[in-house]
CSV table of C-alpha atoms in Angstrom, one decimal:
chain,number,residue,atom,x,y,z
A,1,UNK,CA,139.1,90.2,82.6
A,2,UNK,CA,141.2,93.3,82.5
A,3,UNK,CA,143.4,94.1,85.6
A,4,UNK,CA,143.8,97.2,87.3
A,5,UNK,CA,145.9,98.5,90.0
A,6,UNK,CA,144.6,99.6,92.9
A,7,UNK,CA,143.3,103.3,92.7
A,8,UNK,CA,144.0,103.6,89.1
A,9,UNK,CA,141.6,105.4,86.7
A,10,UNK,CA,138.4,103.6,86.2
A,11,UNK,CA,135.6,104.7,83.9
A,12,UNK,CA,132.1,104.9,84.9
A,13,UNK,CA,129.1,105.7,82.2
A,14,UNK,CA,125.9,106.4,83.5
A,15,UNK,CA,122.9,105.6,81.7
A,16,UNK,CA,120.5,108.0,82.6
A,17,UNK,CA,122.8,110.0,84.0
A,18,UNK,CA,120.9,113.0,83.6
A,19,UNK,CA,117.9,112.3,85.9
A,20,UNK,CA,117.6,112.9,89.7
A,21,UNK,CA,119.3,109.3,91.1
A,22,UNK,CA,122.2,109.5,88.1
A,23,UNK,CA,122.7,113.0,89.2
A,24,UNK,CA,122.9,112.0,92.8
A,25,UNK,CA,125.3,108.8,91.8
A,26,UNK,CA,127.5,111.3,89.7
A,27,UNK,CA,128.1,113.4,92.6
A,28,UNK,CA,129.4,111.0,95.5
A,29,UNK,CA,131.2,109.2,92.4
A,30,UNK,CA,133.2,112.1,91.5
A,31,UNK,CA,134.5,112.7,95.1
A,32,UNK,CA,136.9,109.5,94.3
A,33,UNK,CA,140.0,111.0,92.0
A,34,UNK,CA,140.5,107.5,90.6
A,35,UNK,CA,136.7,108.1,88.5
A,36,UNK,CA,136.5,109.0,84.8
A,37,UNK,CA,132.5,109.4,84.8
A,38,UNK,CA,130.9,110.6,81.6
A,39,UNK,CA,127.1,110.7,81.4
A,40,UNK,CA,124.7,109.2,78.9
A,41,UNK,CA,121.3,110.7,77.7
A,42,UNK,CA,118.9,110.3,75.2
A,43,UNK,CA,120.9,112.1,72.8
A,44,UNK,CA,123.4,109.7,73.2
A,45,UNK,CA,121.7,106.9,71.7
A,46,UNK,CA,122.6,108.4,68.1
A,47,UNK,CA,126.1,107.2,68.3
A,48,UNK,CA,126.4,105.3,71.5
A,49,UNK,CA,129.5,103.2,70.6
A,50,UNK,CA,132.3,106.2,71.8
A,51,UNK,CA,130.4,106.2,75.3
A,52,UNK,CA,130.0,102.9,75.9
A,53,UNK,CA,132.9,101.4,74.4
A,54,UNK,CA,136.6,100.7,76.9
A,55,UNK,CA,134.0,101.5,79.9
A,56,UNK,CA,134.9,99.8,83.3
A,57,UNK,CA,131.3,99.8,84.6
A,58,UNK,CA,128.1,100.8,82.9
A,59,UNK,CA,125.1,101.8,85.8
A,60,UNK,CA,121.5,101.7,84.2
A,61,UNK,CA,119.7,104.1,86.0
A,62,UNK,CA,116.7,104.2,84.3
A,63,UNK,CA,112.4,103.8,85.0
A,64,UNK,CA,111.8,100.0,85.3
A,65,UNK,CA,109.3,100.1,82.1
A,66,UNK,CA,112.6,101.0,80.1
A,67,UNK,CA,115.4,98.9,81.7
A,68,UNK,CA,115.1,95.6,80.4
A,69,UNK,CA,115.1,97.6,76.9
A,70,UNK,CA,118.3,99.6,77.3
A,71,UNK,CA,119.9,96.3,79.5
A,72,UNK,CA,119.8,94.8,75.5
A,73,UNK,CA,120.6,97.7,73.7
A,74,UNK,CA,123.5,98.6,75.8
A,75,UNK,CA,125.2,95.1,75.8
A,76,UNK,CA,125.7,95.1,72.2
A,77,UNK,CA,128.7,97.9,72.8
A,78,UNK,CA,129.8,96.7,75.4
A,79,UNK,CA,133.4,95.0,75.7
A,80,UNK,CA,133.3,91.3,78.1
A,81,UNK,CA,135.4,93.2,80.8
A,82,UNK,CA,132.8,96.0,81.3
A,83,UNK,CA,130.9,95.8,84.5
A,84,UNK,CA,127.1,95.8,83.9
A,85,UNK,CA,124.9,97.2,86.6
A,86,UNK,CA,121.2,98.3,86.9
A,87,UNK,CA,119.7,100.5,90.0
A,88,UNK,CA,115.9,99.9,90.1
A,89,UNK,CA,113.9,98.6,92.6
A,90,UNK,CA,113.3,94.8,91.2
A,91,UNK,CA,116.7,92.6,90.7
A,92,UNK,CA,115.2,89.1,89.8
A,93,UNK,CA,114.1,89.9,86.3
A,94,UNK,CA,116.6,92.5,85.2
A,95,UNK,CA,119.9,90.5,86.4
A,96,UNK,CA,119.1,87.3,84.3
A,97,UNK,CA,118.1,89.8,81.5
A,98,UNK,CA,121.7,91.1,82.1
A,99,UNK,CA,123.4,87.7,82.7
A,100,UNK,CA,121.6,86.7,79.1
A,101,UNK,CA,122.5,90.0,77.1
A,102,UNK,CA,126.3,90.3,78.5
A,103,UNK,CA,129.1,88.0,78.7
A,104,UNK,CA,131.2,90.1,80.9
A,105,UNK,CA,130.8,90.7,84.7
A,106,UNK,CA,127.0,91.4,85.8
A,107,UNK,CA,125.7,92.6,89.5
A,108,UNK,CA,122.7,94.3,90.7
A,109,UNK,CA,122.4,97.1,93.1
A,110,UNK,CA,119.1,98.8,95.0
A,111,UNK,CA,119.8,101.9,96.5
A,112,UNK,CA,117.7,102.1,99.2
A,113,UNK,CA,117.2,105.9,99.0
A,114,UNK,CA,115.7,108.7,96.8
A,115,UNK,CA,117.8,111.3,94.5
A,116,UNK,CA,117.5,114.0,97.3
A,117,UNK,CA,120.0,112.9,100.5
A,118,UNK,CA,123.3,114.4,100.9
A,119,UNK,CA,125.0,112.2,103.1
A,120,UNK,CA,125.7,108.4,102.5
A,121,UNK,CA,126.4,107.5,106.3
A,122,UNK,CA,123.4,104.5,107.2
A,123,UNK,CA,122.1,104.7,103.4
A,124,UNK,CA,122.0,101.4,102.1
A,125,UNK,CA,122.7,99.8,98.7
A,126,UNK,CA,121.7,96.3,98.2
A,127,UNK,CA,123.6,94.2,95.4
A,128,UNK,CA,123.2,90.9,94.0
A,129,UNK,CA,126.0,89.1,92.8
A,130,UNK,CA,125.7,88.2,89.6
A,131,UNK,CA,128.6,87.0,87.4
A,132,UNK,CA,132.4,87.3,87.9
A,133,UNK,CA,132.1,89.1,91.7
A,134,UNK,CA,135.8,89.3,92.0
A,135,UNK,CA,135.7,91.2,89.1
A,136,UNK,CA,133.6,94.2,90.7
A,137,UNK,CA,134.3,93.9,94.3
A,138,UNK,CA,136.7,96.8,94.0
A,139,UNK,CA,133.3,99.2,93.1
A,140,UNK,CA,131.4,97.7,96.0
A,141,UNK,CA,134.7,98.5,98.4
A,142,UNK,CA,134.4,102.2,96.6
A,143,UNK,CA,130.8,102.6,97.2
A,144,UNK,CA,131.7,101.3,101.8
A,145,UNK,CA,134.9,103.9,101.3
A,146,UNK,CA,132.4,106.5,100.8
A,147,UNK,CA,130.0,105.9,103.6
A,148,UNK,CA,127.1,103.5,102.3
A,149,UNK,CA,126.5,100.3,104.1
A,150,UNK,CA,126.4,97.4,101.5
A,151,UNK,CA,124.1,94.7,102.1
A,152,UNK,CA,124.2,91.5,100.3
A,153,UNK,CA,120.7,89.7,98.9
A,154,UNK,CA,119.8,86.9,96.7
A,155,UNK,CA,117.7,89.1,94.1
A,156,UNK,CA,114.5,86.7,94.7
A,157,UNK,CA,115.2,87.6,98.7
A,158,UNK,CA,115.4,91.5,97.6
A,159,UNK,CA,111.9,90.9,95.5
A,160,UNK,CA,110.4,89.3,98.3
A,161,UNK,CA,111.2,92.2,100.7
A,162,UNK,CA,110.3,94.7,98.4
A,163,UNK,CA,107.0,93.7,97.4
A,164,UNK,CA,105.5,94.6,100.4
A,165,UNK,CA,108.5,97.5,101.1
A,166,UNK,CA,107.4,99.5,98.4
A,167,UNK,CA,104.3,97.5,97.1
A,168,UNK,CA,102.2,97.1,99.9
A,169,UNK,CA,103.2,99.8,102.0
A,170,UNK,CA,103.5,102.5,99.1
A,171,UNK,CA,99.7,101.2,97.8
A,172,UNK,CA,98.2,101.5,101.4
A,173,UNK,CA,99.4,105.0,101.7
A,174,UNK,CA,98.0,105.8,98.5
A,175,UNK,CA,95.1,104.6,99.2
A,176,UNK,CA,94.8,106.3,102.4
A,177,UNK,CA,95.3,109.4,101.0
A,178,UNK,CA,92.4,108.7,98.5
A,179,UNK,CA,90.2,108.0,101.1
A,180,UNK,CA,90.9,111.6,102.4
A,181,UNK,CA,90.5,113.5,99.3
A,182,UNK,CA,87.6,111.2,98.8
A,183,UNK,CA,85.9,112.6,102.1
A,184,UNK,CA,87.5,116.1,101.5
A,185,UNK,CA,89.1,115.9,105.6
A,186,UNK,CA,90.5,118.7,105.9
A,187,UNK,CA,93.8,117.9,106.7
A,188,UNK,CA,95.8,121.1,109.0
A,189,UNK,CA,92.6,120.3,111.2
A,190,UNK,CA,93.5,116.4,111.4
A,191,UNK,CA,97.2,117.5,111.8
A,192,UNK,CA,96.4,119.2,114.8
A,193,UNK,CA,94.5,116.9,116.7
A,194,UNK,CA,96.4,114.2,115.9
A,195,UNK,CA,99.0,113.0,118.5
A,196,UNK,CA,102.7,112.6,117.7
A,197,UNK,CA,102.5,109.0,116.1
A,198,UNK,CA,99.5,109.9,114.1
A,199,UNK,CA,101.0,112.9,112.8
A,200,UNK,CA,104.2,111.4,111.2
A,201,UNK,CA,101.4,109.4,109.6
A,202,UNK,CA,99.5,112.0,107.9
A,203,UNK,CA,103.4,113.4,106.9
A,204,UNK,CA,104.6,110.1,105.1
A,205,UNK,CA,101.0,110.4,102.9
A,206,UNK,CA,101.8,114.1,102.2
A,207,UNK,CA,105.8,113.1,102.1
A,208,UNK,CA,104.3,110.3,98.9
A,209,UNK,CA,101.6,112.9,97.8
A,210,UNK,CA,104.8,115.4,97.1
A,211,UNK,CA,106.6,112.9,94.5
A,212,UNK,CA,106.4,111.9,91.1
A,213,UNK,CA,103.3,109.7,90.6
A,214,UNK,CA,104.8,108.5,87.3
A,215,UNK,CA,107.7,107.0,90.0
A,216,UNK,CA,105.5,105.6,92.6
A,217,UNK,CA,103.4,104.4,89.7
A,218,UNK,CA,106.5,102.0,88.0
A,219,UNK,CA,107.9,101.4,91.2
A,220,UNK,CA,104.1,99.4,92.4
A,221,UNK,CA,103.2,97.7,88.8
A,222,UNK,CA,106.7,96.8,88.5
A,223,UNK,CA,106.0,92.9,88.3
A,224,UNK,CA,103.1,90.9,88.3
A,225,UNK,CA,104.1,89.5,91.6
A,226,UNK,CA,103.5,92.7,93.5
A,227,UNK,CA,100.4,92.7,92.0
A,228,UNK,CA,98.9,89.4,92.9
A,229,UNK,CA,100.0,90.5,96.9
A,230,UNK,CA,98.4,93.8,96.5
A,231,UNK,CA,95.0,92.1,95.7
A,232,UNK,CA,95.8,89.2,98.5
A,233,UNK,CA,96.2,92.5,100.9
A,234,UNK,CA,93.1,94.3,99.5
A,235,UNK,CA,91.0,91.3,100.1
A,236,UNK,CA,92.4,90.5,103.8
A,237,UNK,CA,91.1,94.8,104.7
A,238,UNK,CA,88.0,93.7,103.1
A,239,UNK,CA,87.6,90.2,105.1
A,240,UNK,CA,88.6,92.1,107.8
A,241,UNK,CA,86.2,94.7,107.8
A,242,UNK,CA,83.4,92.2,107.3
A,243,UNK,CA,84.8,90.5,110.5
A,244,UNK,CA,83.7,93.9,112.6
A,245,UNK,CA,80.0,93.5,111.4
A,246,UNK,CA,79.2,90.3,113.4
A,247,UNK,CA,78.2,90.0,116.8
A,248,UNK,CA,81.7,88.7,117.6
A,249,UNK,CA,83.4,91.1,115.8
A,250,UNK,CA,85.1,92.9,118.6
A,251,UNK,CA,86.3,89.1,120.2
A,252,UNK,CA,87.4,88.2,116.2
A,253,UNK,CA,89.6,91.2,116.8
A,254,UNK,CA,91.4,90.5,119.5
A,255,UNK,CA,92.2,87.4,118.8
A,256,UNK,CA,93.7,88.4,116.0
A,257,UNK,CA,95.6,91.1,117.1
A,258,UNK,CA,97.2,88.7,119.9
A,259,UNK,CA,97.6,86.1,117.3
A,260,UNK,CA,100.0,88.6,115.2
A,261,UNK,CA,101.7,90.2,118.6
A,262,UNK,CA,102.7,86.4,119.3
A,263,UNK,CA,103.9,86.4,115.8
A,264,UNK,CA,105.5,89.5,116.3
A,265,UNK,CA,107.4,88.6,119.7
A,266,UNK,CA,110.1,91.0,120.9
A,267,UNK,CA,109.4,93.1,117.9
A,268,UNK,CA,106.7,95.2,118.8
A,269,UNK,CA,108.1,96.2,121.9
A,270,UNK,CA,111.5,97.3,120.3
A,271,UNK,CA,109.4,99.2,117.9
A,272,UNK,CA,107.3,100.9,120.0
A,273,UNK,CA,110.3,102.2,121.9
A,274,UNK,CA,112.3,103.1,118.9
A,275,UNK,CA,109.6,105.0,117.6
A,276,UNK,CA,109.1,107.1,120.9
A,277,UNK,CA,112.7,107.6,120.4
A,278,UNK,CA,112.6,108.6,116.8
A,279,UNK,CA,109.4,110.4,117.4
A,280,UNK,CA,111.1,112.4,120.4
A,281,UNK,CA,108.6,111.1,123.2
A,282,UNK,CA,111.5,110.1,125.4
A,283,UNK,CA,115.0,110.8,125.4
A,284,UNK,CA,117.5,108.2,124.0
A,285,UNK,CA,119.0,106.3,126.8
């Protein structure tokens, strides 16, 4: 591993540098004096050694379809001290594709944010260690000194969680805004009947409705995993619905909902007063 003092130059290439999140990376990164960052594109790929070559760190920040590609195309430059990192949303699959393709040190990270914030303060990263974690600990101290908060995940813990953080709940909103177009509801007349809750509703559909579907579309077929809970999640709605239609439908639907507010505990009452809160319905105390 190659030492470095504390604060001295370190050099950062960015793979994909030139899309919205490598953009975003690129300018918090550059705010530390001690960062050499250079930017790699597609043009790059025609002579990549002089990029990639004496780098301290090498963030992927690429679609998921690509990654596991440019994960073994990239290692082949790469010298065993250089720090290999991805950014997408799934960690399992692309850190032991890493951790196969690279000898040197290897960590995940998630940011838990889109390419248009300006602040870091309460934006989170998750990483998963890797290989070598004393070896990049110095980046994940950078990333705190500049206002993110770092949390720390198994990358099967950070699959698990975001299968149904951006599987489940990014599918159900699509399909709830297909159901809309689908029965053509005219939607400033919904907006203004609808009371504040409902109403941050209908803006998180428009909010997905706004973005790239090409992203939304990667981010849900990402692995088969997601997938197979997706279906699992489209058959409960349908059981569900079924449930309504018998004559103790209405009882089946109660019990149900107490079953899950048991489940739930002190849960649901903390979020239905952080979401007046949030939602401005009371004042915060």
């Amino acid at each position: 591993m190659q030492n470095k003092k504390p604060n001295s130059t370190r050099k950062i290439c960015i793979i994909g540098g030139y899309g919205a999140m490598g953009q975003l990376l690129m300018r918090f990164l550059q705010t530390l004096p001690h960062y050499e960052i250079s930017l790699f594109g597609e043009q790059d790929w025609d002579s990549p050694k002089h990029k990639l070559n004496n780098q301290d760190i090498v963030l992927i920040s690429t679609p998921i379809a690509v990654t596991s590609t440019v994960i073994q195309k990239v290692s082949t430059y790469l010298n065993e001290y250089t720090i290999l990192a991805d950014l997408t949303s799934i960690k399992e699959e692309p850190l032991n594709i890493m951790l196969t393709a690279h000898r040197g040190p290897v960590v995940g990270l998630h940011p838990i944010f889109g390419p248009t914030i300006n602040k870091a303060a309460k934006r989170v990263i998750i990483y998963c260690h890797g290989r070598h974690h004393e070896a990049y600990q110095w980046f994940i101290d950078d990333l705190i000194h500049l206002d993110f908060t770092l949390k720390q995940m198994s990358a099967r813990a950070h699959d698990d969680a975001m299968t149904f953080i951006q599987g489940i709940e990014h599918f159900s909103v699509f399909c709830m805004g297909l159901f809309l177009k689908k029965h053509n509801i005219d939607l400033i007349e919904l907006r203004s009947l609808s009371s504040p809750v409902y109403r941050m509703e209908l803006n998180i559909i428009g909010r997905l409705f706004n973005q790239d579907p090409h992203l939304y579309a990667n981010i849900i077929v990402s692995d088969n995993k997601r997938l197979d809970m997706i279906a699992e999640y489209a058959k409960l709605i349908t059981e569900q619905a079924s449930y309504l239609k018998n004559d103790d439908g209405k009882e089946q639907f109660v019990n149900h909902f107490n079953e899950v507010k048991n489940w739930m505990g002190e849960f649901s009452n903390k979020a239905y007063h952080e979401s007046d809160r949030l939602l401005g319905i009371v004042s915060p105390t």
